[in-house]
Coordinates of N, CA and C in Angstrom, one line a residue:
M41 N 59.9 -116.3 21.3 CA 60.6 -117.2 21.0 C 61.9 -116.8 20.0
K42 N 62.6 -116.4 19.6 CA 63.5 -116.0 19.3 C 63.6 -115.4 17.6
K43 N 63.6 -114.5 16.5 CA 63.1 -113.9 15.2 C 64.1 -113.7 14.3
Y44 N 64.7 -115.4 14.2 CA 66.0 -115.3 12.5 C 65.5 -114.4 11.8
E45 N 66.7 -113.9 11.4 CA 66.5 -113.5 9.8 C 67.2 -114.5 8.6
Y46 N 68.3 -115.2 9.7 CA 69.2 -115.5 8.7 C 69.6 -116.7 9.3
I47 N 69.8 -117.7 8.0 CA 69.5 -118.7 8.4 C 70.7 -120.2 7.2
F48 N 71.3 -120.2 7.9 CA 72.9 -120.4 7.2 C 72.4 -122.4 8.1
W49 N 72.5 -123.0 6.3 CA 72.8 -123.9 5.9 C 73.9 -125.5 5.8
D50 N 73.8 -125.6 6.5 CA 75.4 -126.5 5.3 C 74.5 -127.6 4.8
F51 N 75.5 -128.6 3.2 CA 74.4 -128.7 2.3 C 74.4 -130.8 3.2
D52 N 75.3 -131.6 2.8 CA 75.4 -132.5 2.3 C 75.0 -133.0 4.3
G53 N 74.2 -133.6 4.2 CA 74.4 -135.1 5.2 C 72.8 -133.4 6.7
T54 N 72.3 -132.8 6.1 CA 71.6 -131.8 6.2 C 70.5 -131.3 5.3
L55 N 70.8 -130.6 4.1 CA 69.2 -130.3 3.1 C 69.2 -132.2 2.5
V56 N 71.1 -132.5 1.7 CA 71.2 -133.2 0.6 C 71.8 -134.4 1.1
D57 N 71.5 -135.5 0.9 CA 71.8 -136.4 1.5 C 72.6 -137.2 0.2
T58 N 73.9 -136.4 -0.2 CA 74.8 -137.0 -1.3 C 76.1 -137.7 -0.7
R59 N 75.2 -139.1 0.2 CA 76.4 -139.5 0.6 C 76.8 -140.2 -0.8
K60 N 75.7 -141.0 -1.4 CA 76.0 -141.5 -2.7 C 77.2 -141.3 -3.5
G61 N 77.0 -139.4 -3.8 CA 77.6 -139.5 -5.5 C 79.5 -139.3 -4.6
T62 N 79.9 -139.1 -3.3 CA 80.3 -138.9 -2.7 C 81.4 -139.9 -2.5
R63 N 80.7 -141.2 -2.2 CA 81.4 -142.0 -2.1 C 81.9 -142.9 -3.6
E64 N 81.1 -142.7 -4.2 CA 81.6 -142.7 -6.0 C 82.4 -142.2 -5.9
S65 N 83.2 -140.4 -6.2 CA 83.8 -139.5 -6.0 C 84.7 -139.6 -5.7
A66 N 85.4 -140.1 -4.4 CA 86.6 -140.3 -4.0 C 86.2 -141.7 -4.2
L67 N 85.7 -143.3 -4.2 CA 87.2 -144.1 -5.0 C 87.2 -143.8 -6.1
Y68 N 86.7 -142.6 -7.1 CA 86.7 -142.8 -8.4 C 89.0 -142.1 -8.5
A69 N 88.3 -141.2 -7.8 CA 90.0 -140.0 -7.3 C 91.4 -141.7 -6.7
L70 N 90.5 -141.5 -5.5 CA 91.4 -142.8 -5.3 C 91.6 -144.4 -5.5
K71 N 91.1 -144.1 -6.7 CA 91.6 -146.0 -8.0 C 92.1 -144.8 -8.8
H72 N 92.3 -143.9 -8.6 CA 93.8 -143.5 -9.7 C 95.2 -143.7 -9.0
F73 N 94.9 -143.6 -8.1 CA 96.7 -143.7 -7.1 C 96.6 -145.6 -6.8
N74 N 95.7 -146.0 -7.1 CA 95.6 -147.7 -6.4 C 95.7 -147.6 -5.3
K75 N 94.9 -147.4 -4.7 CA 94.0 -147.0 -3.5 C 93.0 -148.2 -2.6
I76 N 93.4 -149.1 -2.3 CA 91.9 -149.9 -2.5 C 91.8 -149.6 -1.4
V77 N 90.0 -149.4 -1.1 CA 88.9 -149.1 0.3 C 88.2 -151.0 -0.2
E78 N 89.1 -151.5 1.3 CA 87.8 -152.6 2.1 C 86.1 -152.3 2.3
Q79 N 86.9 -150.9 2.8 CA 85.4 -150.9 3.0 C 84.3 -149.7 2.0
P80 N 83.9 -149.6 1.3 CA 83.9 -148.3 0.9 C 82.9 -147.3 1.5
E81 N 81.5 -148.1 1.9 CA 80.8 -147.9 2.1 C 80.8 -146.8 4.1
N82 N 82.2 -146.9 3.9 CA 82.6 -145.7 5.4 C 83.2 -144.7 4.2
L83 N 83.3 -144.2 2.9 CA 83.7 -143.5 2.2 C 83.1 -141.7 2.6
E84 N 82.2 -142.2 3.6 CA 81.3 -141.5 2.9 C 81.1 -140.8 4.7
N85 N 81.5 -140.9 5.9 CA 81.6 -140.8 6.6 C 83.8 -140.4 7.0
I86 N 84.2 -140.2 5.6 CA 86.0 -140.3 5.9 C 85.4 -138.1 4.7
F87 N 84.6 -138.6 4.5 CA 84.7 -137.6 2.9 C 83.4 -136.8 3.2
C88 N 82.7 -136.5 3.7 CA 81.4 -135.3 3.9 C 81.4 -135.1 5.0
G89 N 82.5 -133.5 4.8 CA 82.4 -132.9 6.6 C 83.5 -131.7 6.7
P90 N 84.5 -132.7 6.5 CA 86.2 -132.3 6.6 C 86.5 -131.5 4.9
P91 N 87.2 -130.7 4.6 CA 88.4 -130.0 3.6 C 88.4 -131.6 2.9
L92 N 87.8 -131.6 1.2 CA 89.0 -132.6 1.0 C 90.4 -133.1 1.2
K93 N 90.4 -131.8 0.8 CA 92.8 -131.7 1.2 C 92.8 -133.1 3.0
E94 N 92.0 -132.9 3.3 CA 92.1 -133.8 4.5 C 91.4 -134.9 4.7
S95 N 90.3 -135.4 4.2 CA 90.1 -136.6 4.3 C 91.5 -137.7 3.1
F96 N 91.8 -136.7 1.7 CA 92.8 -137.7 1.0 C 93.7 -137.7 1.9
E97 N 94.5 -136.7 2.5 CA 95.2 -137.4 3.5 C 95.1 -138.7 4.8
K98 N 94.3 -139.0 4.8 CA 94.4 -140.0 5.8 C 94.4 -141.3 4.3
F99 N 94.6 -141.2 3.4 CA 95.0 -142.0 3.2 C 97.1 -141.8 1.9
N100 N 97.3 -141.7 2.8 CA 98.9 -141.1 2.8 C 98.9 -141.2 1.5
L101 N 98.7 -139.4 0.5 CA 98.4 -139.2 -0.4 C 99.4 -138.4 0.3
N102 N 100.7 -138.4 -0.9 CA 101.4 -136.2 -1.0 C 100.9 -135.5 -1.1
D103 N 101.2 -133.8 -0.9 CA 101.0 -132.4 -1.4 C 100.1 -133.0 -2.6
E104 N 101.1 -133.2 -3.9 CA 100.5 -133.9 -5.2 C 99.9 -134.6 -5.3
E105 N 100.0 -135.9 -4.6 CA 98.7 -136.0 -5.0 C 97.5 -136.5 -4.9
T106 N 97.5 -135.4 -3.7 CA 96.2 -134.3 -2.8 C 95.7 -134.2 -3.7
K107 N 96.7 -132.7 -4.6 CA 95.6 -131.4 -5.6 C 95.4 -132.3 -6.3
E108 N 95.4 -133.6 -7.1 CA 95.2 -134.3 -8.2 C 93.9 -135.2 -8.1
A109 N 94.0 -135.6 -6.7 CA 92.8 -136.4 -6.9 C 92.0 -135.2 -6.3
I110 N 92.1 -134.8 -5.8 CA 90.6 -133.1 -5.5 C 90.8 -133.4 -6.6
R111 N 91.3 -132.7 -7.6 CA 90.8 -132.1 -9.0 C 90.1 -133.8 -9.4
L112 N 90.0 -134.7 -9.4 CA 89.9 -136.0 -9.6 C 88.3 -136.2 -9.0
Y113 N 89.1 -136.0 -8.0 CA 86.8 -136.1 -6.9 C 86.3 -135.4 -7.4
R114 N 85.9 -133.8 -7.6 CA 85.3 -132.6 -8.4 C 85.0 -133.2 -9.5
K115 N 85.7 -133.0 -10.4 CA 85.5 -133.4 -12.0 C 84.7 -134.5 -12.3
Y116 N 84.7 -136.0 -11.0 CA 83.6 -136.7 -10.8 C 82.5 -136.2 -10.9
Q117 N 82.8 -136.1 -9.4 CA 81.0 -135.4 -8.7 C 80.7 -134.7 -9.9
R118 N 81.1 -133.7 -10.1 CA 79.5 -132.6 -10.9 C 80.2 -132.6 -12.6
E119 N 80.6 -134.2 -13.4 CA 80.4 -134.5 -14.2 C 79.5 -135.9 -13.4
N120 N 79.2 -136.2 -13.1 CA 78.6 -137.9 -12.9 C 78.1 -137.9 -11.3
T121 N 77.6 -137.2 -10.4 CA 77.1 -137.6 -9.7 C 76.4 -136.4 -8.8
I122 N 75.7 -135.7 -9.9 CA 73.9 -134.9 -9.4 C 73.2 -135.9 -8.9
E123 N 72.8 -136.7 -9.7 CA 71.7 -137.6 -10.3 C 71.6 -138.4 -8.8
L124 N 72.7 -138.3 -8.2 CA 72.9 -138.9 -7.5 C 72.0 -138.6 -5.6
S125 N 71.8 -137.6 -5.9 CA 71.6 -136.6 -4.7 C 69.6 -136.4 -4.7
E126 N 69.8 -137.0 -2.6 CA 68.4 -136.9 -3.1 C 67.8 -135.7 -1.8
L127 N 66.8 -135.4 -1.7 CA 66.0 -133.9 -0.6 C 65.8 -135.0 -0.1
F128 N 66.5 -134.4 1.8 CA 65.7 -135.1 3.0 C 64.5 -135.0 2.8
N129 N 63.2 -135.9 4.1 CA 62.3 -135.8 3.7 C 61.6 -134.5 5.0
G130 N 61.3 -134.2 3.7 CA 60.5 -132.6 4.6 C 60.6 -131.3 3.6
I131 N 62.2 -131.8 3.6 CA 63.4 -130.8 3.1 C 62.3 -129.1 2.4
K132 N 62.3 -129.8 1.5 CA 61.3 -128.7 0.1 C 60.1 -127.7 0.6
E133 N 59.1 -128.4 2.1 CA 58.8 -128.1 2.3 C 58.9 -127.1 3.4
M134 N 59.2 -127.5 3.7 CA 60.0 -126.6 4.7 C 61.1 -125.7 4.2
L135 N 61.7 -124.5 3.1 CA 62.3 -124.4 2.6 C 61.1 -123.3 1.8
E136 N 59.8 -124.1 1.7 CA 58.6 -123.4 1.3 C 58.0 -122.3 1.6
L137 N 58.1 -122.9 2.9 CA 57.0 -121.8 4.2 C 58.4 -120.8 5.0
L138 N 60.2 -121.6 5.5 CA 60.5 -120.4 5.5 C 61.2 -119.5 4.2
D139 N 60.9 -119.6 3.3 CA 60.2 -118.5 1.4 C 59.6 -117.2 1.9
S140 N 58.4 -118.5 2.4 CA 56.7 -117.3 2.5 C 56.8 -116.2 3.6
M141 N 58.3 -117.0 4.6 CA 58.4 -115.5 5.9 C 59.2 -114.5 6.1
D142 N 59.6 -115.0 4.4 CA 60.9 -113.8 4.0 C 62.4 -114.2 4.8
K143 N 62.3 -115.5 5.2 CA 64.2 -115.1 5.9 C 65.1 -115.6 4.5
K144 N 65.6 -114.7 4.7 CA 67.4 -115.4 4.3 C 67.5 -116.4 4.2
L145 N 67.9 -117.1 3.0 CA 68.5 -119.0 2.9 C 70.0 -119.1 3.3
I146 N 70.7 -119.1 3.5 CA 72.4 -119.3 3.2 C 72.8 -120.6 2.9
I147 N 73.8 -120.7 2.2 CA 74.1 -122.2 2.4 C 75.6 -121.9 2.4
V148 N 76.2 -122.7 4.2 CA 77.9 -123.2 3.6 C 77.7 -123.8 4.2
T149 N 79.1 -124.4 3.1 CA 79.5 -125.6 2.1 C 80.9 -125.9 2.5
A150 N 81.4 -127.0 2.5 CA 82.9 -127.6 2.4 C 82.6 -128.3 1.2
K151 N 81.8 -128.7 0.2 CA 81.5 -128.7 -1.3 C 81.9 -127.7 -2.0
L152 N 82.3 -128.3 -3.2 CA 83.0 -126.7 -4.3 C 81.6 -126.3 -4.7
E153 N 81.3 -124.8 -4.9 CA 79.6 -124.1 -5.0 C 79.4 -124.4 -5.9
S154 N 80.0 -124.5 -7.4 CA 79.4 -124.7 -8.8 C 78.8 -126.5 -7.9
T155 N 79.6 -127.1 -7.5 CA 78.7 -127.9 -7.3 C 77.2 -128.3 -7.1
V156 N 77.8 -127.6 -5.7 CA 76.4 -127.1 -5.0 C 75.6 -126.8 -5.4
I157 N 75.1 -125.1 -6.4 CA 74.4 -124.4 -7.6 C 73.9 -125.8 -7.8
K158 N 74.6 -126.1 -9.1 CA 73.9 -127.7 -10.3 C 73.4 -128.3 -9.2
I159 N 74.0 -129.1 -8.2 CA 73.1 -129.7 -7.3 C 71.1 -129.4 -6.5
L160 N 72.1 -127.7 -6.2 CA 70.6 -127.5 -6.1 C 69.2 -127.0 -7.3
K161 N 70.0 -126.6 -8.4 CA 68.5 -126.3 -9.6 C 68.9 -128.4 -10.3
Y162 N 68.5 -129.3 -10.0 CA 68.6 -130.7 -10.9 C 67.5 -130.7 -9.3
L163 N 68.2 -130.7 -8.4 CA 66.2 -130.9 -6.9 C 65.1 -129.8 -7.5
D164 N 65.7 -128.9 -8.0 CA 64.9 -127.4 -8.1 C 65.0 -126.5 -6.1
I165 N 65.9 -126.8 -5.1 CA 65.6 -126.2 -4.9 C 66.5 -124.3 -4.4
Y166 N 66.8 -124.6 -5.6 CA 68.0 -123.4 -5.6 C 67.5 -122.1 -5.9
K167 N 66.1 -121.5 -5.9 CA 65.1 -120.4 -5.9 C 65.4 -120.2 -4.3
Y168 N 65.5 -121.2 -3.7 CA 65.1 -121.0 -2.6 C 66.4 -119.6 -1.4
F169 N 67.4 -119.8 -2.1 CA 68.3 -119.1 -1.3 C 68.7 -118.5 -1.3
D170 N 68.9 -117.8 -0.8 CA 69.7 -116.1 -1.1 C 70.7 -116.1 -1.5
L171 N 71.4 -117.0 -0.7 CA 73.0 -117.0 -1.2 C 73.7 -118.5 -1.0
V172 N 74.5 -119.2 -1.9 CA 75.3 -120.5 -1.7 C 76.5 -120.1 -1.5
V173 N 77.3 -119.9 -0.4 CA 79.0 -120.0 -0.4 C 79.2 -121.2 -0.2
G174 N 80.5 -121.8 -1.3 CA 81.3 -123.4 -0.6 C 82.2 -123.0 -1.5
A175 N 83.2 -123.8 -1.9 CA 84.6 -123.5 -1.9 C 85.1 -123.2 -2.6
S176 N 85.7 -122.3 -2.8 CA 85.9 -121.9 -4.3 C 86.8 -123.1 -5.3
E177 N 86.6 -122.5 -6.5 CA 87.4 -123.4 -7.9 C 89.2 -122.9 -7.2
D178 N 89.2 -121.8 -7.2 CA 90.9 -122.3 -7.0 C 91.5 -122.7 -5.0
S179 N 90.7 -123.2 -4.3 CA 91.3 -123.2 -3.2 C 91.8 -122.3 -1.5
S180 N 90.9 -121.6 -2.8 CA 91.5 -119.7 -1.8 C 90.9 -120.3 -0.8
R181 N 89.1 -120.9 -0.8 CA 88.5 -120.8 0.8 C 87.8 -122.1 0.5
T182 N 88.3 -123.3 1.8 CA 87.9 -124.1 1.9 C 88.0 -124.5 3.0
K183 N 88.0 -124.0 3.7 CA 87.7 -124.3 5.4 C 86.3 -123.7 6.3
K184 N 84.8 -124.3 6.7 CA 84.0 -123.9 6.7 C 84.2 -122.7 7.8
T185 N 85.1 -122.0 8.4 CA 85.2 -120.9 9.0 C 85.5 -119.8 8.0
E186 N 86.1 -120.4 7.0 CA 86.6 -118.7 5.6 C 85.6 -119.0 5.4
I187 N 84.4 -120.6 4.8 CA 82.5 -120.0 4.4 C 82.0 -119.0 4.9
I188 N 81.9 -119.7 6.1 CA 81.0 -119.0 6.7 C 81.1 -117.1 7.1
S189 N 82.9 -116.7 7.9 CA 82.8 -115.5 7.3 C 82.2 -114.8 5.4
Y190 N 82.8 -115.5 4.8 CA 82.8 -115.2 3.6 C 81.2 -114.9 3.2
A191 N 79.9 -116.1 3.8 CA 79.1 -115.2 3.6 C 78.6 -114.3 4.2
I192 N 78.8 -114.7 5.4 CA 78.7 -113.2 6.4 C 79.0 -111.3 6.3
D193 N 80.5 -111.6 5.2 CA 80.4 -110.1 4.8 C 79.8 -109.9 3.4
C194 N 79.3 -111.2 2.8 CA 78.1 -110.9 1.6 C 77.4 -110.0 2.1
F195 N 76.7 -109.8 3.2 CA 75.6 -109.5 3.7 C 76.0 -107.4 4.5
K196 N 75.6 -106.7 4.3 CA 75.6 -105.1 4.8 C 75.3 -105.3 6.0
N197 N 76.4 -104.7 7.2 CA 75.3 -105.2 8.9 C 74.6 -106.5 9.0
I198 N 75.0 -107.4 8.9 CA 74.2 -108.1 9.3 C 74.2 -108.3 11.1
D199 N 73.1 -108.5 11.0 CA 72.4 -108.0 12.8 C 73.1 -109.8 13.2
I200 N 74.3 -110.4 13.8 CA 74.7 -111.4 14.0 C 73.6 -112.4 15.1
S201 N 73.0 -111.9 15.5 CA 71.6 -112.2 16.6 C 70.7 -112.4 16.5
K202 N 70.3 -111.9 14.8 CA 69.3 -112.6 14.7 C 70.1 -113.8 13.5
L203 N 70.8 -114.6 13.4 CA 71.2 -115.3 12.9 C 71.6 -116.7 13.7
L204 N 70.9 -118.4 12.7 CA 71.0 -119.5 13.2 C 71.8 -120.0 11.9
L205 N 72.6 -120.6 12.5 CA 73.0 -122.3 11.6 C 73.2 -123.4 12.2
K206 N 72.2 -124.5 10.7 CA 72.0 -125.1 11.6 C 72.8 -126.6 10.2
S207 N 73.1 -127.4 11.3 CA 74.5 -128.0 10.7 C 74.6 -129.6 11.1
I208 N 75.2 -130.3 10.5 CA 75.4 -131.9 11.3 C 77.1 -131.5 12.4
W209 N 77.6 -130.6 11.7 CA 78.9 -130.0 11.8 C 79.8 -130.6 13.4

């Protein structure tokens, strides 16, 4: 069996169930623009995964409205939904095991980096991660390819053959 040294994790839907907070944040931002969402439970499928810009564009928001919707979504999420996040069963035990094996654990996510860190601390698992890379506050890093590339660049002389990417993407 191949021995991986670096394990890159997606966040939403892989380690942590953030669907409730995602749905509430999206509803809050869309309500600001008087967008009626007939099936709010479907919002988690639209907003978990792709960059927020792509998700909000599905609601026919122009560029300025999309920027404002992203700002509102992130603000609401950071201030109101952290406690709605839940670890999936067995995640903490798995992280403890991997940590005891001296694996480098890295989160790569399109969610705002500062929000991810806040959730990880709330769930008491931040200590297991060597690096957390998410979308940047200034939106200069929002696509998953940019986020993964940035994370790889943070390690000197990383051996790609010893890297495992675990995700539901």
